[in-house]
């Protein structure tokens, strides 16, 4: 009996381990797209201020996740929607934000990926939340992103917020 | 049973894989110079290994069943019936403080619909993050806000839960569609632009705040 249970536990651990290993190292399109958002979250989250080099490095990491002619439109932060077009505008906005905000945390949760029939474009809906300055300011938005596959890399082409509360 | 014994002893022996303790009553027959009439009086599942007993208990099969039942009940309870939430932000102050933990009853609206004054969780694309808001408008009603006062079908709404001084919010009259509820936070002292409120479809409402 004892041997049987030890065997069951060992088999269970192996099965769970293999599952997570396969999940971790399998590079299908969906996992690659989710990796884009994980990377963005990592580059956008920091605490205790950033050095100039770190600001440049992070902003490059972020803009390289977008196509050069990207268009972003965000509603709900102010009275009018905010929009950015192209990598340069995003880079400038990021540098401004990195200089103004000492602590920032950005998360993308519940990321749902819908691949196009040709598997060269995808639509992603995710819940983006951001808190700045130790949680003093907190915002959450449902965001829809359109991505395209270019040279085996998934790049964000368009970002728009989705209203869940109609005003 | 007649036992021809010159000595009787009760012995405890272990099964081959050492998970079963067997009490045996033995007779030692001196004339034959061997043990006879070995009667098993009791068999108990017991391990002599402390770590094994700590992990699996005295009876591993029962422990496994208990763990499976507990896991199943917990999963059902905390995914289907109730979900824990942590409040982030200031929109529900002072009734719900930042970082406080509460529970939402997901089955609250299986039969009934939300009522005015209910505190509900409104979901985004998934369930990981939700808005915690109060229902103030019901389907078909006309709702507006003038100088911070909410009007339902032209009548001012009494809101005892709004405790901070109201900012002078103005929101044009809107008619709620079927299946739409108007939700808003209790903190009306903040800027209107920084406060998430509006009409939400019933399908977005996860459940009612339990405690």
Coordinates of C-alpha atoms in Angstrom, one line a residue:
Chain A
X1 CA 0.0 0.0 0.0
X2 CA 2.8 2.4 1.0
X3 CA 4.7 1.7 -2.2
X4 CA 1.5 2.3 -4.2
X5 CA 1.0 5.7 -2.8
X6 CA 4.6 6.7 -3.2
X7 CA 4.3 5.6 -6.8
X8 CA 1.1 7.6 -7.3
X9 CA 2.8 10.7 -5.8
X10 CA 5.9 10.3 -8.0
X11 CA 3.8 9.8 -11.1
X12 CA 1.7 12.8 -10.2
X13 CA 4.7 15.0 -9.7
X14 CA 6.2 13.8 -13.0
X15 CA 2.9 14.5 -14.9
X16 CA 2.6 18.0 -13.4
X17 CA 6.3 18.7 -14.1
X18 CA 6.0 17.6 -17.7
X19 CA 2.9 19.6 -18.2
X20 CA 4.5 22.8 -17.0
X21 CA 7.7 22.1 -18.9
X22 CA 5.8 21.6 -22.1
X23 CA 3.7 24.7 -21.4
X24 CA 6.8 26.7 -20.6
X25 CA 8.9 25.8 -23.6
X26 CA 6.2 25.2 -26.3
X27 CA 6.4 28.2 -28.6
X28 CA 3.1 28.3 -30.3
X29 CA 1.5 31.5 -31.6
X30 CA -0.7 32.1 -28.5
X31 CA 2.2 31.7 -26.1
X32 CA 4.3 34.0 -28.2
X33 CA 1.6 36.7 -28.2
X34 CA 1.1 36.3 -24.4
X35 CA 4.9 36.7 -24.1
X36 CA 4.6 40.1 -25.8
X37 CA 2.2 41.3 -23.1
X38 CA 4.3 39.8 -20.3
X39 CA 7.3 41.6 -21.7
X40 CA 5.4 44.9 -21.9
X41 CA 4.3 44.5 -18.4
X42 CA 7.8 43.9 -17.2
X43 CA 9.2 46.9 -19.1
X44 CA 6.4 49.2 -17.9
X45 CA 6.7 48.2 -14.2
X46 CA 9.4 49.7 -12.0
X47 CA 9.9 51.2 -8.6
X48 CA 12.3 53.7 -7.1
X49 CA 13.0 55.7 -10.2
X50 CA 15.1 54.7 -13.2
X51 CA 18.5 55.8 -14.5
X52 CA 18.7 57.5 -17.9
X53 CA 20.2 54.3 -19.4
X54 CA 17.4 52.2 -17.9
X55 CA 14.7 54.6 -19.3
X56 CA 16.2 54.4 -22.8
X57 CA 16.5 50.6 -22.6
X58 CA 13.0 50.1 -21.4
X59 CA 11.4 52.5 -23.9
X60 CA 13.3 50.7 -26.7
X61 CA 12.1 47.3 -25.4
X62 CA 8.5 48.6 -25.5
X63 CA 8.5 50.4 -28.9
X64 CA 10.0 47.4 -30.5
X65 CA 6.9 45.5 -29.6
X66 CA 4.9 47.7 -32.0
X67 CA 4.8 48.1 -35.7
X68 CA 6.3 51.5 -36.9
X69 CA 2.8 52.9 -37.8
X70 CA 1.0 51.7 -34.7
X71 CA -2.1 53.6 -33.5
X72 CA -3.2 53.7 -29.9
X73 CA -6.4 55.2 -28.6
X74 CA -7.1 55.2 -24.9
X75 CA -10.4 56.4 -23.5
X76 CA -11.5 56.9 -19.9
X77 CA -8.4 58.6 -18.5
X78 CA -9.5 62.1 -19.2
X79 CA -12.5 63.9 -20.7
X80 CA -11.2 63.2 -24.2
X81 CA -9.5 60.1 -25.7
X82 CA -5.7 60.1 -25.8
X83 CA -4.1 58.8 -29.0
X84 CA -0.6 58.1 -30.2
X85 CA 0.5 57.3 -33.7
X86 CA 3.9 55.8 -34.5
X87 CA 6.8 54.6 -32.4
X88 CA 8.3 58.0 -32.0
X89 CA 5.2 59.4 -30.2
X90 CA 5.1 56.3 -27.9
X91 CA 8.8 56.7 -27.2
X92 CA 8.4 60.4 -26.2
X93 CA 5.4 59.6 -24.1
X94 CA 7.2 56.8 -22.3
X95 CA 10.2 59.0 -21.6
X96 CA 7.9 61.7 -20.2
X97 CA 6.1 59.2 -18.0
X98 CA 9.4 57.6 -16.8
X99 CA 10.6 61.1 -15.8
X100 CA 7.3 62.0 -14.0
X101 CA 6.3 58.8 -12.3
X102 CA 8.6 57.4 -9.7
X103 CA 6.8 54.1 -9.3
X104 CA 4.7 52.4 -11.9
X105 CA 3.1 48.9 -12.1
X106 CA 1.3 47.7 -15.2
X107 CA -0.4 44.4 -15.5
X108 CA -2.2 42.6 -18.3
X109 CA -4.6 40.0 -16.9
X110 CA -7.0 37.5 -18.4
X111 CA -5.4 37.9 -21.8
X112 CA -7.6 36.2 -24.5
X113 CA -6.0 35.5 -27.9
X114 CA -8.0 35.0 -31.0
X115 CA -5.8 34.0 -34.0
X116 CA -6.9 35.0 -37.5
X117 CA -7.5 32.2 -40.1
X118 CA -4.2 32.7 -41.8
X119 CA -2.4 32.8 -38.4
X120 CA -0.6 36.0 -39.4
X121 CA -2.8 38.3 -37.4
X122 CA -4.5 38.1 -34.1
X123 CA -6.9 40.0 -31.8
X124 CA -6.1 40.2 -28.2
X125 CA -8.5 41.3 -25.5
X126 CA -7.0 41.9 -22.1
X127 CA -7.6 43.8 -18.8
X128 CA -4.9 46.4 -18.4
X129 CA -4.4 47.8 -14.9
X130 CA -1.9 50.4 -13.8
X131 CA -1.0 51.8 -10.5
X132 CA 1.4 54.6 -9.9
X133 CA 3.1 56.1 -6.9
X134 CA 2.5 53.2 -4.5
X135 CA -1.1 52.6 -5.5
X136 CA -2.2 56.3 -5.1
X137 CA -3.5 56.4 -8.6
X138 CA -5.1 53.3 -10.0
X139 CA -6.8 52.6 -13.3
X140 CA -8.2 49.6 -15.1
X141 CA -9.4 49.3 -18.7
X142 CA -10.4 46.5 -21.0
X143 CA -8.2 46.8 -24.0
X144 CA -8.4 45.3 -27.5
X145 CA -5.2 44.9 -29.5
X146 CA -4.6 43.9 -33.1
X147 CA -1.3 42.1 -33.8
X148 CA 0.4 41.0 -37.0
X149 CA 3.2 38.5 -37.5
X150 CA 6.2 40.0 -39.1
X151 CA 9.5 38.1 -39.5
X152 CA 8.3 35.4 -37.0
X153 CA 7.6 38.1 -34.4
X154 CA 4.2 39.3 -33.2
X155 CA 3.9 43.1 -33.3
X156 CA 1.1 45.3 -32.0
X157 CA -0.6 47.3 -34.8
X158 CA -3.5 48.9 -33.0
X159 CA -4.7 49.4 -29.5
X160 CA -8.1 50.6 -28.4
X161 CA -9.9 50.6 -25.1
X162 CA -13.3 48.9 -24.8
X163 CA -16.0 50.5 -22.7
X164 CA -17.7 48.2 -20.3
X165 CA -19.6 51.1 -18.7
X166 CA -21.8 53.1 -21.2
X167 CA -22.0 56.8 -20.4
Chain B
X1 CA -10.7 -24.0 20.8
X2 CA -8.5 -26.1 22.9
X3 CA -5.0 -25.0 22.8
X4 CA -2.2 -27.2 23.9
X5 CA 0.2 -24.6 25.0
X6 CA 3.0 -24.3 27.4
X7 CA 3.2 -20.6 26.9
X8 CA 0.8 -18.0 25.4
X9 CA 2.1 -14.8 24.0
X10 CA 0.5 -11.8 22.2
X11 CA 2.8 -10.6 19.5
X12 CA 2.7 -7.5 17.2
X13 CA 4.1 -8.2 13.8
X14 CA 4.2 -6.0 10.7
X15 CA 3.1 -7.0 7.2
X16 CA 5.7 -7.3 4.5
X17 CA 5.4 -3.7 3.2
X18 CA 5.2 -2.4 6.8
X19 CA 1.9 -0.7 6.5
X20 CA -0.2 -3.1 8.5
X21 CA 0.2 -4.0 12.1
X22 CA -1.1 -7.5 12.9
X23 CA -1.7 -8.6 16.5
X24 CA -1.2 -12.3 16.8
X25 CA -1.9 -14.6 19.7
X26 CA 0.7 -17.5 19.7
X27 CA 1.1 -20.7 21.6
X28 CA 4.5 -22.2 22.1
X29 CA 4.4 -25.9 22.3
X30 CA 7.4 -27.2 24.2
X31 CA 6.8 -30.8 23.2
X32 CA 6.9 -29.9 19.5
X33 CA 9.4 -27.1 20.1
X34 CA 7.6 -24.7 17.8
X35 CA 4.8 -22.0 17.7
X36 CA 1.4 -23.4 17.1
X37 CA -2.2 -21.9 16.8
X38 CA -1.2 -18.5 15.6
X39 CA -4.5 -16.6 15.6
X40 CA -4.7 -13.2 14.1
X41 CA -6.7 -11.2 16.7
X42 CA -6.5 -7.7 15.1
X43 CA -5.2 -6.1 11.9
X44 CA -4.7 -2.4 11.8
X45 CA -3.3 -0.2 9.0
X46 CA -0.4 1.6 10.5
X47 CA 3.0 2.7 9.2
X48 CA 6.1 2.6 11.1
X49 CA 7.5 5.5 9.0
X50 CA 6.9 8.9 10.6
X51 CA 7.2 10.9 7.4
X52 CA 4.8 8.6 5.6
X53 CA 2.2 9.0 8.4
X54 CA 2.7 12.7 8.4
X55 CA 2.1 13.0 4.7
X56 CA -0.6 10.4 4.1
X57 CA -2.0 9.8 7.6
X58 CA -2.6 6.4 9.3
X59 CA -4.9 5.3 6.5
X60 CA -3.6 6.7 3.1
X61 CA -6.7 5.7 1.1
X62 CA -9.1 7.6 3.4
X63 CA -6.6 10.6 3.4
X64 CA -6.6 10.6 -0.3
X65 CA -10.4 10.5 -0.5
X66 CA -10.7 13.3 2.1
X67 CA -8.1 15.5 0.2
X68 CA -10.0 14.9 -3.1
X69 CA -13.3 15.8 -1.5
X70 CA -11.9 18.9 0.2
X71 CA -10.3 20.0 -3.1
X72 CA -13.5 19.5 -5.0
X73 CA -15.7 21.3 -2.5
X74 CA -13.2 24.2 -2.2
X75 CA -13.0 24.6 -6.0
X76 CA -16.7 24.5 -6.3
X77 CA -17.2 27.0 -3.5
X78 CA -14.6 29.5 -4.5
X79 CA -15.2 29.4 -8.3
X80 CA -18.9 28.8 -8.7
X81 CA -20.5 30.1 -5.5
X82 CA -18.3 32.7 -4.0
X83 CA -15.2 34.6 -5.2
X84 CA -12.9 36.6 -3.0
X85 CA -12.0 40.1 -4.1
X86 CA -9.6 42.8 -3.0
X87 CA -10.7 46.4 -3.4
X88 CA -8.2 48.6 -5.1
X89 CA -8.7 52.3 -5.6
X90 CA -10.7 55.0 -3.8
X91 CA -14.0 55.0 -5.7
X92 CA -16.0 53.2 -3.0
X93 CA -14.6 55.2 0.0
X94 CA -15.4 55.4 2.8
X95 CA -17.5 52.3 2.8
X96 CA -14.9 50.1 1.2
X97 CA -11.3 50.9 1.8
X98 CA -8.4 50.4 -0.5
X99 CA -6.9 46.8 -0.2
X100 CA -9.8 45.5 1.9
X101 CA -10.9 41.9 1.1
X102 CA -14.5 40.9 0.5
X103 CA -16.5 38.1 -1.0
X104 CA -18.9 38.2 -3.9
X105 CA -21.8 35.8 -4.1
X106 CA -21.9 34.6 -7.7
X107 CA -25.2 32.8 -7.4
X108 CA -27.1 35.9 -6.1
X109 CA -28.7 36.7 -9.4
X110 CA -29.6 33.3 -10.6
X111 CA -33.2 33.9 -9.9
X112 CA -33.4 37.5 -8.8
X113 CA -32.2 40.6 -10.6
X114 CA -30.0 43.3 -9.0
X115 CA -31.9 45.8 -6.9
X116 CA -31.2 49.5 -6.3
X117 CA -28.5 49.8 -3.6
X118 CA -26.9 46.4 -4.2
X119 CA -23.1 46.4 -4.4
X120 CA -22.1 44.4 -7.4
X121 CA -18.9 43.2 -9.0
X122 CA -18.6 44.0 -12.7
X123 CA -16.2 41.9 -14.8
X124 CA -13.9 42.8 -17.6
X125 CA -12.9 40.2 -20.1
X126 CA -12.0 37.7 -17.4
X127 CA -12.8 37.3 -13.7
X128 CA -9.4 38.2 -12.3
X129 CA -10.1 42.0 -12.1
X130 CA -13.6 43.4 -11.5
X131 CA -15.1 46.8 -10.7
X132 CA -16.9 47.1 -7.4
X133 CA -19.9 49.4 -7.8
X134 CA -23.3 50.2 -6.4
X135 CA -26.5 49.8 -8.5
X136 CA -28.5 53.1 -8.6
X137 CA -30.4 52.7 -11.8
X138 CA -32.6 49.8 -13.1
X139 CA -33.6 48.9 -16.6
X140 CA -36.0 51.3 -18.3
X141 CA -35.3 54.1 -15.9
X142 CA -34.2 57.7 -16.8
X143 CA -31.2 58.7 -14.9
X144 CA -29.3 62.0 -14.6
X145 CA -26.9 63.8 -12.2
X146 CA -27.3 67.5 -11.5
X147 CA -24.8 69.2 -9.2
X148 CA -23.9 65.9 -7.6
X149 CA -27.5 64.8 -7.0
X150 CA -28.8 61.7 -8.8
X151 CA -32.3 61.9 -10.3
X152 CA -34.3 58.8 -11.2
X153 CA -37.2 59.5 -13.5
X154 CA -37.0 63.1 -12.4
X155 CA -37.0 62.4 -8.7
X156 CA -33.9 63.0 -6.5
X157 CA -32.4 59.7 -5.2
X158 CA -31.7 59.5 -1.5
X159 CA -28.3 58.0 -1.0
X160 CA -27.3 57.6 2.7
X161 CA -24.2 55.6 1.7
X162 CA -22.6 58.7 0.1
X163 CA -20.8 60.1 3.1
X164 CA -18.2 62.4 1.6
X165 CA -19.1 65.9 0.4
X166 CA -20.4 65.6 -3.2
X167 CA -18.5 67.3 -6.0
X168 CA -20.8 69.1 -8.5
X169 CA -21.1 66.3 -11.0
X170 CA -23.3 66.8 -14.0
X171 CA -24.4 64.0 -16.2
X172 CA -27.0 64.3 -19.0
X173 CA -30.2 62.2 -18.8
X174 CA -29.8 58.7 -20.1
X175 CA -32.4 56.0 -20.6
X176 CA -31.3 52.6 -19.4
X177 CA -31.9 49.8 -21.9
X178 CA -33.4 46.4 -21.1
X179 CA -30.8 44.4 -19.2
X180 CA -28.8 47.6 -18.3
X181 CA -28.1 48.7 -14.8
X182 CA -26.5 52.0 -13.8
X183 CA -23.6 51.5 -11.5
X184 CA -21.5 54.1 -9.6
X185 CA -19.1 54.3 -6.7
X186 CA -19.9 55.8 -3.3
X187 CA -17.1 58.3 -3.4
X188 CA -18.5 61.3 -5.2
X189 CA -15.9 63.8 -3.8
X190 CA -13.5 62.9 -6.5
X191 CA -13.4 64.3 -10.0
X192 CA -16.1 62.9 -12.3
X193 CA -13.6 62.1 -15.1
X194 CA -11.5 60.0 -12.7
X195 CA -14.5 58.0 -11.5
X196 CA -15.7 54.9 -13.5
X197 CA -19.5 54.8 -13.7
X198 CA -22.2 54.2 -16.2
X199 CA -24.6 51.7 -17.6
X200 CA -23.5 48.1 -17.6
X201 CA -25.1 45.1 -19.2
X202 CA -26.4 42.4 -16.8
X203 CA -24.1 39.8 -18.4
X204 CA -21.2 41.8 -17.0
X205 CA -22.4 41.6 -13.4
X206 CA -20.6 38.7 -11.7
X207 CA -22.6 38.8 -8.4
X208 CA -23.5 40.6 -5.3
X209 CA -21.2 41.6 -2.5
X210 CA -21.7 39.2 0.3
X211 CA -19.5 40.8 3.1

